[in-house]
CSV table of C-alpha atoms in Angstrom, one decimal:
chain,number,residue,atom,x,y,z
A,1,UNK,CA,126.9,106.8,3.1
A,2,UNK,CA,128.7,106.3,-0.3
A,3,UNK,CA,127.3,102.9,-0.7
A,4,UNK,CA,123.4,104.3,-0.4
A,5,UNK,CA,124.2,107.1,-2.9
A,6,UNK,CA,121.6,106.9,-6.1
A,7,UNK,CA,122.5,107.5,-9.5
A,8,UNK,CA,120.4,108.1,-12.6
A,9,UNK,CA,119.6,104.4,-14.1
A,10,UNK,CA,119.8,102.8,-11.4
A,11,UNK,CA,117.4,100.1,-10.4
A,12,UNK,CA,115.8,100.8,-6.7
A,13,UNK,CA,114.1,97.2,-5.2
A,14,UNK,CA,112.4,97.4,-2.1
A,15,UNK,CA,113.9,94.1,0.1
A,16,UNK,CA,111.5,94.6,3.3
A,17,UNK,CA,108.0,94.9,4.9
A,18,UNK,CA,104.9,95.0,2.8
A,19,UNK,CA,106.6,96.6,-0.4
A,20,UNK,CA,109.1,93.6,-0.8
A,21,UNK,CA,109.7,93.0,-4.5
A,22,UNK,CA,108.2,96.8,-5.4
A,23,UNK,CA,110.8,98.4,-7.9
A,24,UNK,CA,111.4,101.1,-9.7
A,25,UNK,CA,114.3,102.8,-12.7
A,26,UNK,CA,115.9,106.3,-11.2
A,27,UNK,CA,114.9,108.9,-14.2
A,28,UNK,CA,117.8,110.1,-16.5
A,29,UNK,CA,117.3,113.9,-15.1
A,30,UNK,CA,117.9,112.5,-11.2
A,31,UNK,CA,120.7,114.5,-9.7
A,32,UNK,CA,121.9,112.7,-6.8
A,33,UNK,CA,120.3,111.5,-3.3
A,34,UNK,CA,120.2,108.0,-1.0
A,35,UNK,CA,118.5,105.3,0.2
A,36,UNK,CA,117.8,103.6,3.6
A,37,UNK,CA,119.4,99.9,4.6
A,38,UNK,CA,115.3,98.6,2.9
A,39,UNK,CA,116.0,99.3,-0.3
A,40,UNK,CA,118.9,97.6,-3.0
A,41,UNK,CA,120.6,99.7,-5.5
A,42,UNK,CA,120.9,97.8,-8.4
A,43,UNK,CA,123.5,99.3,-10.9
A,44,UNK,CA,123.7,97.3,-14.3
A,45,UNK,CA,126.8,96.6,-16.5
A,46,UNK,CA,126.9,98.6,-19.7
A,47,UNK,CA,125.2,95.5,-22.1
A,48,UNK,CA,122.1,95.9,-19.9
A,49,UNK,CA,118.7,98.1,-20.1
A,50,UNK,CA,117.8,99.1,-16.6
A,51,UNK,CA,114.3,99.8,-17.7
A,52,UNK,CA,114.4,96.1,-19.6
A,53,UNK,CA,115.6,94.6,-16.7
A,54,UNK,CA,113.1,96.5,-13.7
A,55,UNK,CA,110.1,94.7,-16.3
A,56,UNK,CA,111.3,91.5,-15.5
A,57,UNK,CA,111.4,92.1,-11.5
A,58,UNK,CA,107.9,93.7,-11.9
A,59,UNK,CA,106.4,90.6,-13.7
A,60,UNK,CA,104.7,88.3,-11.9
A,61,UNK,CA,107.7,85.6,-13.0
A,62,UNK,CA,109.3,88.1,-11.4
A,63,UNK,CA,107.7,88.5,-8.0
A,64,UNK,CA,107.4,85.3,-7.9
A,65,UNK,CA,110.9,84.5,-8.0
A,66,UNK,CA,111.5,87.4,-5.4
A,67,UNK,CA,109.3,85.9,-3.4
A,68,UNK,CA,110.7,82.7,-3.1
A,69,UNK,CA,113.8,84.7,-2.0
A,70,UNK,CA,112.4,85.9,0.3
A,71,UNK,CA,114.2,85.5,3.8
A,72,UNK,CA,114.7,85.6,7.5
A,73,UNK,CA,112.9,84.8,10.7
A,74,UNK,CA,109.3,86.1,11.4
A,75,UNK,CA,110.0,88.8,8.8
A,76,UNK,CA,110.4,88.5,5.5
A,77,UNK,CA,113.6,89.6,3.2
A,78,UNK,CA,116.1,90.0,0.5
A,79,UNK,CA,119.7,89.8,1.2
A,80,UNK,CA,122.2,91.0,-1.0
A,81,UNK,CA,123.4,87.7,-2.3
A,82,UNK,CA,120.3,86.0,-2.9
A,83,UNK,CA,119.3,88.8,-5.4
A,84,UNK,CA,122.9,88.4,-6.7
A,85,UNK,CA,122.3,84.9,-7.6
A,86,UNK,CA,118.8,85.8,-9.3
A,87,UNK,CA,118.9,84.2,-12.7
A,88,UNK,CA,116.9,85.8,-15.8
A,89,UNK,CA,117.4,85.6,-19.7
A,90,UNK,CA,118.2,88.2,-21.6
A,91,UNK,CA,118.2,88.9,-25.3
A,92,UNK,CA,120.9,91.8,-27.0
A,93,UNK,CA,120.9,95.1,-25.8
A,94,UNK,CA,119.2,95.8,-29.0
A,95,UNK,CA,116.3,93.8,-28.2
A,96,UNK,CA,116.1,94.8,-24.7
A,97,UNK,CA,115.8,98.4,-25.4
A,98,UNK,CA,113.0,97.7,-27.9
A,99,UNK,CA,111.4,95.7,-25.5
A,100,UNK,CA,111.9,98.7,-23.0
A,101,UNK,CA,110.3,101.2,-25.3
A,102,UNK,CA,107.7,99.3,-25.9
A,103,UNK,CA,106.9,98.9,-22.6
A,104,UNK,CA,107.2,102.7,-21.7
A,105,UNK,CA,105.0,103.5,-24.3
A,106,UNK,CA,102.3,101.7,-22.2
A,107,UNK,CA,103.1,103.0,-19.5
A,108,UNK,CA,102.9,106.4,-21.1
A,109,UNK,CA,99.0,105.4,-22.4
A,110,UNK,CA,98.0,104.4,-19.2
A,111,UNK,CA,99.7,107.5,-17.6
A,112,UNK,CA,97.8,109.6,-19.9
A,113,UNK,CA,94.5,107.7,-19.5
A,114,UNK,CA,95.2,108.0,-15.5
A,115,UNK,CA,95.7,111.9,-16.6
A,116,UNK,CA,92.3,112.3,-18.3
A,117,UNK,CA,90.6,110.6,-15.4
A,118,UNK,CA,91.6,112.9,-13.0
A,119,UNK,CA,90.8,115.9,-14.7
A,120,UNK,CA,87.2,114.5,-15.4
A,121,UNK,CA,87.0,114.1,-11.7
A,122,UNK,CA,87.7,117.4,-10.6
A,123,UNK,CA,85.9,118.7,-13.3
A,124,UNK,CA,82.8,116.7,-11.7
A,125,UNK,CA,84.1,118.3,-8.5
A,126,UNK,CA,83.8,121.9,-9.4
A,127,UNK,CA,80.6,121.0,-11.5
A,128,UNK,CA,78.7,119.7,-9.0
A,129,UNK,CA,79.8,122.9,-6.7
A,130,UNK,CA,78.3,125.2,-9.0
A,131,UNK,CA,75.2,123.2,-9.0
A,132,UNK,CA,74.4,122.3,-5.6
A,133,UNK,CA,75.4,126.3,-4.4
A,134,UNK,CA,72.6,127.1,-7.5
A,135,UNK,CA,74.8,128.9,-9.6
A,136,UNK,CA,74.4,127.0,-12.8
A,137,UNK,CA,70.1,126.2,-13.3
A,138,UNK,CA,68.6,124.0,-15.4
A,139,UNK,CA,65.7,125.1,-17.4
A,140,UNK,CA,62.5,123.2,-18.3
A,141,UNK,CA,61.7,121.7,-21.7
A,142,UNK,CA,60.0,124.9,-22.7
A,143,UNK,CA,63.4,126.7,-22.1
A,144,UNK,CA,61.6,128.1,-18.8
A,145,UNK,CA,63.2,128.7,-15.5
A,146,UNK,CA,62.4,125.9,-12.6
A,147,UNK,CA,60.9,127.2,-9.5
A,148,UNK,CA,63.2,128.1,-6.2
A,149,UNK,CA,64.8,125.3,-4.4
A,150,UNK,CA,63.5,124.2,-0.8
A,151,UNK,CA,65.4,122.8,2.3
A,152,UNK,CA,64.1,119.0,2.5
A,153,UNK,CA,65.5,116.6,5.8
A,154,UNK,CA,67.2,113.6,3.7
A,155,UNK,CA,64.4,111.4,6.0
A,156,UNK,CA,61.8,113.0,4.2
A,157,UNK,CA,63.9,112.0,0.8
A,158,UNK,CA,64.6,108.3,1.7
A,159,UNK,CA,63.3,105.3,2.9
A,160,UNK,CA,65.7,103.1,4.8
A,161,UNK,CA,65.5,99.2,4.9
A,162,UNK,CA,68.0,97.4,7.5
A,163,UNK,CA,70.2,94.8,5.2
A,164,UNK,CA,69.5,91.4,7.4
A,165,UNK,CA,67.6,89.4,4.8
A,166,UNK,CA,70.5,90.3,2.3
A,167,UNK,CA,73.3,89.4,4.3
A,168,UNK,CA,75.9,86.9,2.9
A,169,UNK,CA,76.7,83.4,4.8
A,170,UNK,CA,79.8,82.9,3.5
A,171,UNK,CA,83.0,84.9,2.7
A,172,UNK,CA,84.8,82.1,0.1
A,173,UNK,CA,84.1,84.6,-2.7
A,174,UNK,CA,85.3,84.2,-6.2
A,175,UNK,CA,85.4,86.4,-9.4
A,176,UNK,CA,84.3,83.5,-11.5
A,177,UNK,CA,81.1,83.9,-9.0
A,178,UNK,CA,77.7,86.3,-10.4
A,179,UNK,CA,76.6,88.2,-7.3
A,180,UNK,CA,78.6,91.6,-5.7
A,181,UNK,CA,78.8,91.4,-2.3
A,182,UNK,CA,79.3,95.3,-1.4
A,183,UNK,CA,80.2,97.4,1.3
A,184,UNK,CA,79.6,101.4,1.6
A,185,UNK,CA,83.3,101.8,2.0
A,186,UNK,CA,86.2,102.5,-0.3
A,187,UNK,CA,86.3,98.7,-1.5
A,188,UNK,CA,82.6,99.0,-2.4
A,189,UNK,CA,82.9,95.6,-4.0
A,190,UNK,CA,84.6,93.0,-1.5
A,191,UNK,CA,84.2,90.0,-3.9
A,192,UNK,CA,81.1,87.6,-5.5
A,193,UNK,CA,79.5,85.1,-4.4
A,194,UNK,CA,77.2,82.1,-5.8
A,195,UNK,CA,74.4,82.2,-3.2
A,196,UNK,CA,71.5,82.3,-5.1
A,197,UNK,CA,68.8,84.0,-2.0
A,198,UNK,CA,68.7,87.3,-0.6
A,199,UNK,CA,69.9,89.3,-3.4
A,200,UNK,CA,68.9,92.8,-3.5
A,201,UNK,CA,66.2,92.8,-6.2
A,202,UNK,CA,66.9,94.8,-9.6
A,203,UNK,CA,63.6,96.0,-9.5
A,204,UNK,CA,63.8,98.0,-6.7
A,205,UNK,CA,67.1,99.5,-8.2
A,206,UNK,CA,69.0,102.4,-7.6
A,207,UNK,CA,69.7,102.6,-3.9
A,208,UNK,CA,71.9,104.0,-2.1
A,209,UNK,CA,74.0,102.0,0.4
A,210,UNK,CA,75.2,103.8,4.0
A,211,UNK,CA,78.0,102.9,6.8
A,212,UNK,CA,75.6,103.6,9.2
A,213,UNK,CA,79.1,104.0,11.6
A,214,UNK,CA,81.5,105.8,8.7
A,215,UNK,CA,78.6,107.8,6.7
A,216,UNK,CA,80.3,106.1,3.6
A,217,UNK,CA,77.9,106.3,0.7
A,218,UNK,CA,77.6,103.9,-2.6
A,219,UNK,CA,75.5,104.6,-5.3
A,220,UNK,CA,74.0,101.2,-6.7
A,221,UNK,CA,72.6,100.2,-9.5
A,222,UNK,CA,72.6,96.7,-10.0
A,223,UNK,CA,71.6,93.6,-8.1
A,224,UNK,CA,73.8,93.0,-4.6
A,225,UNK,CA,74.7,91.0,-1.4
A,226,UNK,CA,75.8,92.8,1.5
A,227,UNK,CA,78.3,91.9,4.3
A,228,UNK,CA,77.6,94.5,7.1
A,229,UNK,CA,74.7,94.8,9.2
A,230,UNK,CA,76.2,98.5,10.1
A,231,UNK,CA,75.0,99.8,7.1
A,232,UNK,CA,71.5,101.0,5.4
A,233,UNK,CA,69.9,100.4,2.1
A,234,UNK,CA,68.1,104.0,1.3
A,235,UNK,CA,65.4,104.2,-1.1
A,236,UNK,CA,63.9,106.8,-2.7
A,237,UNK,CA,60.6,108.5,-1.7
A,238,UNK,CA,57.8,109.7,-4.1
A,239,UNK,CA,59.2,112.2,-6.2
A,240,UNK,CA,62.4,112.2,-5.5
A,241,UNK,CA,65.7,111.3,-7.6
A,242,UNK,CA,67.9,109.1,-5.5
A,243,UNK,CA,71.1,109.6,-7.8
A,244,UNK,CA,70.3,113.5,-7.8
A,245,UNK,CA,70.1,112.9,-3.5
A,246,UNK,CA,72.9,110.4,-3.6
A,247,UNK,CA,75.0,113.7,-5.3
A,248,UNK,CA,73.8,115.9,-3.0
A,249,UNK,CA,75.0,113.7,0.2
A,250,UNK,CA,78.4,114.3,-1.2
A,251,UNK,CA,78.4,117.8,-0.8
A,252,UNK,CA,77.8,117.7,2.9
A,253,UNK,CA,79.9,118.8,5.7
A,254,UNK,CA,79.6,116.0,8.5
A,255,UNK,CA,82.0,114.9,11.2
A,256,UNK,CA,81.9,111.6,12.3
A,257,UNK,CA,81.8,112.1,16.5
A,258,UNK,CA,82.0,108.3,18.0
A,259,UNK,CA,81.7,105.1,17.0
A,260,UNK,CA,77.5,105.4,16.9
A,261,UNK,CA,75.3,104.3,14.7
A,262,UNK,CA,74.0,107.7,12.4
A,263,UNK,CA,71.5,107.5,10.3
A,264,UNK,CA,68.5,107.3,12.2
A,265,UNK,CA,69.9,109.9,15.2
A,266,UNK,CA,71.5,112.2,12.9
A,267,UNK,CA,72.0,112.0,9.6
A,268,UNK,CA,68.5,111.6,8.3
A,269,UNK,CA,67.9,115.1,9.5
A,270,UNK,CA,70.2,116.9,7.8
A,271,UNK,CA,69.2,119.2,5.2
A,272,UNK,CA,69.6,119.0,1.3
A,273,UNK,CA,68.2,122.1,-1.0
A,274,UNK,CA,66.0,119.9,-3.3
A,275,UNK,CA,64.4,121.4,-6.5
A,276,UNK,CA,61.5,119.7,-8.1
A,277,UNK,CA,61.6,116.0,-9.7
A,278,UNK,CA,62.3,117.6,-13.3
A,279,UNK,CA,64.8,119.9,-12.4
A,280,UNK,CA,66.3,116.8,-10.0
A,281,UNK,CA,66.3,114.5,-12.9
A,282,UNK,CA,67.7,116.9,-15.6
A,283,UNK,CA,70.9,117.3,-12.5
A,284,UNK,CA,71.2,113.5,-12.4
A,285,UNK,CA,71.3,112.8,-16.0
A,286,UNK,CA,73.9,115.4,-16.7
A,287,UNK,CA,76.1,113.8,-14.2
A,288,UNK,CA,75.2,110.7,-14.8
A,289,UNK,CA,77.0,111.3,-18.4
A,290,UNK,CA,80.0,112.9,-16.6
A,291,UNK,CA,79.8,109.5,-14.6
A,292,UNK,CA,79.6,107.6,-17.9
A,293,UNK,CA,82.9,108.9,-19.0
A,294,UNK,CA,84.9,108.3,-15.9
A,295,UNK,CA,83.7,104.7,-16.4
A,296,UNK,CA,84.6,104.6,-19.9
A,297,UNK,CA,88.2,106.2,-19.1
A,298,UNK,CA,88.7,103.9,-16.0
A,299,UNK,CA,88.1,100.6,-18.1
A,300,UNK,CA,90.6,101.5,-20.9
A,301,UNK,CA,93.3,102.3,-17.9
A,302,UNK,CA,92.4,98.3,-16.6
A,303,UNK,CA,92.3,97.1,-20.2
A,304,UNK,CA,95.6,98.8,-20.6
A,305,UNK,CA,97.4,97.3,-17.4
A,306,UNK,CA,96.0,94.0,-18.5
A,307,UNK,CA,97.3,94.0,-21.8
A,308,UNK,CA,100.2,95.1,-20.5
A,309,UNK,CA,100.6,92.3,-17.7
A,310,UNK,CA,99.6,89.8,-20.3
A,311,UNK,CA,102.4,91.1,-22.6
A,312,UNK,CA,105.1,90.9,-19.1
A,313,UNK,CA,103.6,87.3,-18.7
A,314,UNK,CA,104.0,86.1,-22.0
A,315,UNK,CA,108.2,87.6,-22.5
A,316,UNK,CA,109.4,87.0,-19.2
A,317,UNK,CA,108.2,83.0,-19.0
């Protein structure tokens, strides 16, 4: 086991399966442990920056080059010598640890940004608890309470509209491309496309989309393709607020049983407490803002790993 025993500084480079060329620099406080035979310990000479040196593996130069290392018969690999013979340039140790700080300080932004996010979101969380179990109201204009909440199916809330005539024909999507073409899921947006009919029309904007197999729920506000057929486009009924509804679906308890479709046989008939459209509207604007934020916050953490890709692309040429 000696040879698998980690030490602070040390370089860890994944040389298997889907995480080949995935690296990281052991923290200074690290005590002692091991790896498995997937991993490589890389341990540097004493004229070399471990953190300097784990930027240029993580680069795209760098994947690359692991890449085109990579070995073996129907699976891919690093051997030992191969990573051995990897060439790179590097400047003093000086200029390395510079470069290394530097670097680390972006990483500690986008940490901190990453930070901030998450606490917005579980503020959100615990909001929208409060709110939907009625223990913070909203008042009227007039600084007036609203009247009492009632129970309200969600198929008395929302139209549905199957997706056929929005359906896209072909998946060769591209970012250069205008159009989304979403899905309910996780991914929500699976790429763009340049068909130019059957888009979802921005004046009948928001919806919400459904996985009409998953109960997976997207908000959406702007002009879409779909790819499913599984899935329904929910609209909102007179005097209702579909982003105050579209909250509200997040707070329910459902199981998924089978692999059947739900919307029509069960989850339209589940029950929301809905108050009136002021009150509704007041909800959705406040969280709309929190929304806003998150946004905000999420765009400076992809500015932040672009700039810092940019800057990894430019040194390590």
């Amino acid at each position: 086991m000696k040879n698998s025993i980690v030490l602070a500084n040390d370089i860890l480079l994944n040389i298997t399966g889907a995480s080949l060329g995935r690296s990281c620099v052991v923290p200074n406080d690290f005590n002692i442990g091991n790896v498995n035979q997937h991993v490589c310990i890389i341990r540097l000479n004493s004229e070399y920056n471990s953190n300097y040196i784990q930027s240029i593996l993580a680069s795209e130069n760098g994947q690359n080059k692991l890449k085109n290392l990579s070995t073996g018969s129907g699976r891919e690999g690093l051997n030992f010598q191969s990573i051995k013979d990897l060439e790179i340039l590097t400047p003093t140790l000086e200029e390395q640890t510079r470069i290394a700080n530097f670097l680390s300080s972006i990483d500690e932004k986008i940490n901190l940004l990453k930070e901030k996010k998450s606490l917005l979101e579980d503020y959100k969380k615990g909001i929208m608890q409060k709110i939907f179990n009625q223990e913070i109201r909203f008042k009227d204009d007039n600084g007036n309470d609203f009247e009492d909440w009632e129970k309200k199916m969600l198929g008395e809330c929302l139209n549905f509209e199957q997706p056929t005539k929005y359906l896209v024909d072909s998946t060769d999507y591209n970012v250069d491309f205008e159009t989304p073409v979403l899905t309910a899921g996780k991914t929500f947006i699976l790429g763009y496309t340049d068909e130019v009919n059957g888009i979802f029309k921005k004046e009948e904007l928001p919806v919400i989309i459904f996985d009409d197999f998953t109960t997976a729920t997207q908000y959406v506000d702007f002009p879409f393709k779909a790819k499913s057929s599984a899935m329904k486009i929910l609209k909102a009924k007179e005097n209702i607020n579909i982003k105050f509804v579209y909250e509200a679906m997040q707070n329910l308890k459902f199981e998924v049983g089978g692999h059947g479709r739900h919307w029509i046989s069960i989850y339209s008939n589940l029950y929301i407490d809905l108050p009136n459209l002021s009150e509704q509207t007041k909800i959705a604007n406040f969280l709309s803002a929190i929304d806003k934020k998150i946004e905000l916050v999420s765009n400076q953490i992809q500015d932040t790993q672009e700039y810092k890709k940019g800057l990894l692309q430019q040194m390590f040429v």
